[in-house]
mmCIF file of C-alpha atoms and ligand atoms in Angstrom:
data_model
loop_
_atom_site.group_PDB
_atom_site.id
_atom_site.type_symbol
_atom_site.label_atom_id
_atom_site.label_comp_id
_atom_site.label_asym_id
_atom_site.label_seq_id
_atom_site.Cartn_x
_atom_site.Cartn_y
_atom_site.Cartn_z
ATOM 1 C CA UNK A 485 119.310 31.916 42.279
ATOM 2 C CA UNK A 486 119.602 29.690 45.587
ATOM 3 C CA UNK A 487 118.799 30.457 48.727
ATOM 4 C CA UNK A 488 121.221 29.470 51.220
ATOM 5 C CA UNK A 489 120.610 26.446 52.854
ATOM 6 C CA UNK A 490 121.095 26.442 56.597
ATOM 7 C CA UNK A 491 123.069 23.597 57.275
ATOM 8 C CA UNK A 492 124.154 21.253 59.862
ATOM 9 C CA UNK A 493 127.147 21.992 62.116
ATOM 10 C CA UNK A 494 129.972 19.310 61.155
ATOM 11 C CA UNK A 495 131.301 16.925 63.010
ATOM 12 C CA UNK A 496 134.607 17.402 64.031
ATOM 13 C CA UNK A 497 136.989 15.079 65.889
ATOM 14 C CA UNK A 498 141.013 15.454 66.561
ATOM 15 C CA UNK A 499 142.080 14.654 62.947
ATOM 16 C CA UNK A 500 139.875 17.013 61.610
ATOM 17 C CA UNK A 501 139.716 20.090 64.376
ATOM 18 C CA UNK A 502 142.363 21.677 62.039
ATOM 19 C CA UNK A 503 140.290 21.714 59.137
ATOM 20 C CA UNK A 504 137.516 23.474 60.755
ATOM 21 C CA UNK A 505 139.272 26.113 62.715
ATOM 22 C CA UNK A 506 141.167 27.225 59.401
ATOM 23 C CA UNK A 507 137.605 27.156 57.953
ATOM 24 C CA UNK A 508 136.319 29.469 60.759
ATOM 25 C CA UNK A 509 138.884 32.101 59.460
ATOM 26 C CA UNK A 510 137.981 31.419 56.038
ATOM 27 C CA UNK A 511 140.509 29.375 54.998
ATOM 28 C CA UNK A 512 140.493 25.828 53.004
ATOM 29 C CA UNK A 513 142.789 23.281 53.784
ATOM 30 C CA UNK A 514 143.905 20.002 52.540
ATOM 31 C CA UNK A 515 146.317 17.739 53.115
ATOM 32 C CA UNK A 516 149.042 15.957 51.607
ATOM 33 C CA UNK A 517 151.340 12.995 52.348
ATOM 34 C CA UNK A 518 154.830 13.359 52.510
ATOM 35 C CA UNK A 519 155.711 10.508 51.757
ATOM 36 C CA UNK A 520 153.905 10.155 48.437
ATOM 37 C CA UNK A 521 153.386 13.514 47.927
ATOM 38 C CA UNK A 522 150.179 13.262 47.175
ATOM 39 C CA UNK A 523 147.211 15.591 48.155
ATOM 40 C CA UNK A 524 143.824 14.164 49.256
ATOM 41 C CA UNK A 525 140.470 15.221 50.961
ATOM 42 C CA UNK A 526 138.544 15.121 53.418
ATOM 43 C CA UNK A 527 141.421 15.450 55.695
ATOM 44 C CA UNK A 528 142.663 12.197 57.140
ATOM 45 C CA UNK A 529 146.047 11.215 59.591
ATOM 46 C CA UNK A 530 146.986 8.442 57.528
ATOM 47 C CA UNK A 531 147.186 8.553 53.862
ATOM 48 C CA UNK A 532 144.481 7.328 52.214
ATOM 49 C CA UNK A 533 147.223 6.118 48.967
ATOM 50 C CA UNK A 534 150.255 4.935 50.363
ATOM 51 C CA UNK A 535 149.075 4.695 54.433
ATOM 52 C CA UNK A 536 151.972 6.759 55.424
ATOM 53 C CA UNK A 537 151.457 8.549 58.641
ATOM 54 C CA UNK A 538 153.589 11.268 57.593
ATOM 55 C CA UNK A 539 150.579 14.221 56.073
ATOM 56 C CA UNK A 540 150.669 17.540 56.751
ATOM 57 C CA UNK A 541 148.183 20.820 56.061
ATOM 58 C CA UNK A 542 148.525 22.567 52.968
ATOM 59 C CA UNK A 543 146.205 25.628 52.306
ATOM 60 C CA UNK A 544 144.409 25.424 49.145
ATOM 61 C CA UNK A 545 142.828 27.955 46.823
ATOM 62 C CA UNK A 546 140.087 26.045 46.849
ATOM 63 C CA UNK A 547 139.360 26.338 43.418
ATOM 64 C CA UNK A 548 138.213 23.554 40.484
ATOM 65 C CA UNK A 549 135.919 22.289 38.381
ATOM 66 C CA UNK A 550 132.252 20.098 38.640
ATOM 67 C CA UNK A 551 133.018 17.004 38.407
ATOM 68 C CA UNK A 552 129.470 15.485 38.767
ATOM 69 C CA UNK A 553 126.145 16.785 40.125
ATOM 70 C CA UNK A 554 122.867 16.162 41.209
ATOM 71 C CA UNK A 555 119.555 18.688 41.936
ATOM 72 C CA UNK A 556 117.105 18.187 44.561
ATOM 73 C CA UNK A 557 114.280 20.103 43.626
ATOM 74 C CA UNK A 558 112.286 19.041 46.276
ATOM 75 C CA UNK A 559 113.183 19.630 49.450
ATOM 76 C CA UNK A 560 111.189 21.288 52.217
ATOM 77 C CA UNK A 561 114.043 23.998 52.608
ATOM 78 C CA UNK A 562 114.108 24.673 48.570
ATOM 79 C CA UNK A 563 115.857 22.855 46.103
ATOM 80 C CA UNK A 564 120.049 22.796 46.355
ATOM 81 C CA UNK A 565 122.728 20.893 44.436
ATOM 82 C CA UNK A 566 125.216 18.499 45.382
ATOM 83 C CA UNK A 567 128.066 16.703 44.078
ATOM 84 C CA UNK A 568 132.092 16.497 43.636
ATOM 85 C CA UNK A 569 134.430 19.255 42.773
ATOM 86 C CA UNK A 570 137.712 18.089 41.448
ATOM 87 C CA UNK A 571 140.571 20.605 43.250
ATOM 88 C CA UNK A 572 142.846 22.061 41.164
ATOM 89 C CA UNK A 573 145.549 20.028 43.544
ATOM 90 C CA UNK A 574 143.429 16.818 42.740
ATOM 91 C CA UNK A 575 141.420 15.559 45.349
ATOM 92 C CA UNK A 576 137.520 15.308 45.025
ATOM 93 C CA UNK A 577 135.494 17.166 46.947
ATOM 94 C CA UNK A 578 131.706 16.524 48.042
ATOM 95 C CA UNK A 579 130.202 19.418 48.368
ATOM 96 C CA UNK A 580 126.888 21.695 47.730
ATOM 97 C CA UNK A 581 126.718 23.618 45.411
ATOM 98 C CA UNK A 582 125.708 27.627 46.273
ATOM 99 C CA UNK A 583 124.954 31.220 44.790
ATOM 100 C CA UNK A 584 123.920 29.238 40.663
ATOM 101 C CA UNK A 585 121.692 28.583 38.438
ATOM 102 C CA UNK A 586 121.112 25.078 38.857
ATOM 103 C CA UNK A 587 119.643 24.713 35.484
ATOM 104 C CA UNK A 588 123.226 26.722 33.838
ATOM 105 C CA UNK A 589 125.232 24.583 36.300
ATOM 106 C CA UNK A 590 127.296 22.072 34.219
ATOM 107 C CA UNK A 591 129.849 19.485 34.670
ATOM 108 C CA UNK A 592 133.290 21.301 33.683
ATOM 109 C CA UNK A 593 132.129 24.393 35.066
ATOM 110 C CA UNK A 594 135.428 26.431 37.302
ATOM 111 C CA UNK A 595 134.003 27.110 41.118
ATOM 112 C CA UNK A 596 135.782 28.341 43.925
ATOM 113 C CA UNK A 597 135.105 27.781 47.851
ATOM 114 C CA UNK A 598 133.149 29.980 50.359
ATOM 115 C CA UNK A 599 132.249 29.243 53.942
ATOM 116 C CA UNK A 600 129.084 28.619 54.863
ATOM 117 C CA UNK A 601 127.168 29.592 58.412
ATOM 118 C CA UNK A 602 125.504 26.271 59.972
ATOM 119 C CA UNK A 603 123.565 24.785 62.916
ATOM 120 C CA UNK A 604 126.356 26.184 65.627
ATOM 121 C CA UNK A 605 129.287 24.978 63.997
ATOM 122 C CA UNK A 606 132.074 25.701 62.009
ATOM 123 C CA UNK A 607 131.313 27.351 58.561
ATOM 124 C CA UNK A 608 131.181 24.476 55.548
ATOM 125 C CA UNK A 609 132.750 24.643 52.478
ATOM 126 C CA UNK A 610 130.609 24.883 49.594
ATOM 127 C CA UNK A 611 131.400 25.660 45.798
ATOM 128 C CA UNK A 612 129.977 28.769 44.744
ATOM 129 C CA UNK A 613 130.555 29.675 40.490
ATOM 130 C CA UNK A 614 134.583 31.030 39.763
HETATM 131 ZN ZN1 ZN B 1157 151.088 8.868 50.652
#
């Protein structure tokens, strides 16, 4: 098992201080364009397909699958995994990976968000095993 990696409070700015309050109560959000319809992350004003203006906040689940992955087995804080989670709505999502077996963890494999503690910030999403 992993230990939890402390990690560094995110940066937030006005397009994304909705994001991280939501994550602060636990909850994942993403957004989608109403013009396209499309869903997409990280969180952006404009849309990142059609560069309408018109997006909005959509909670998600915040469940999917590994899409890709890579191990860091050394590391001064312990080793930890990162990579992309493909949301059920879509988007890809970079992300670490938390609470696995990094030598069971496998591309295809279902995770699901949880909030992480960091530096004096807001919590971080990372993909923990569905
Ligand atoms: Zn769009």
């Amino acid at each position: 098992m992993s230990e939890a990696k402390k990690l560094p409070a995110p940066v937030t700015n006005p397009e994304t201080k909705p994001f991280w309050d939501a994550a602060a109560e636990g909850r994942f959000l993403i957004k989608r364009c109403t013009a396209c319809s499309k869903p997409h992350w990280y969180p952006r004003a404009i849309c990142p397909f059609c560069f309408s203006s018109d997006t909005v906040w959509e909670e998600s689940p915040g469940e999917g699958v590994v899409y890709t992955f890579s191990v860091m087995r050394r590391s001064p804080t312990g080793p930890y995994a990162i990579g992309y989670v493909t949301l059920d709505e879509g988007p890809a999502v970079l992300t670490n990976f938390v609470d696995c077996d990094f030598d069971k963890l496998a591309i295809g494999d279902r995770v699901k968000v949880k909030f992480q503690p960091t530096e004096g910030g807001a919590p971080a999403p990372v993909f923990a095993p569905a």
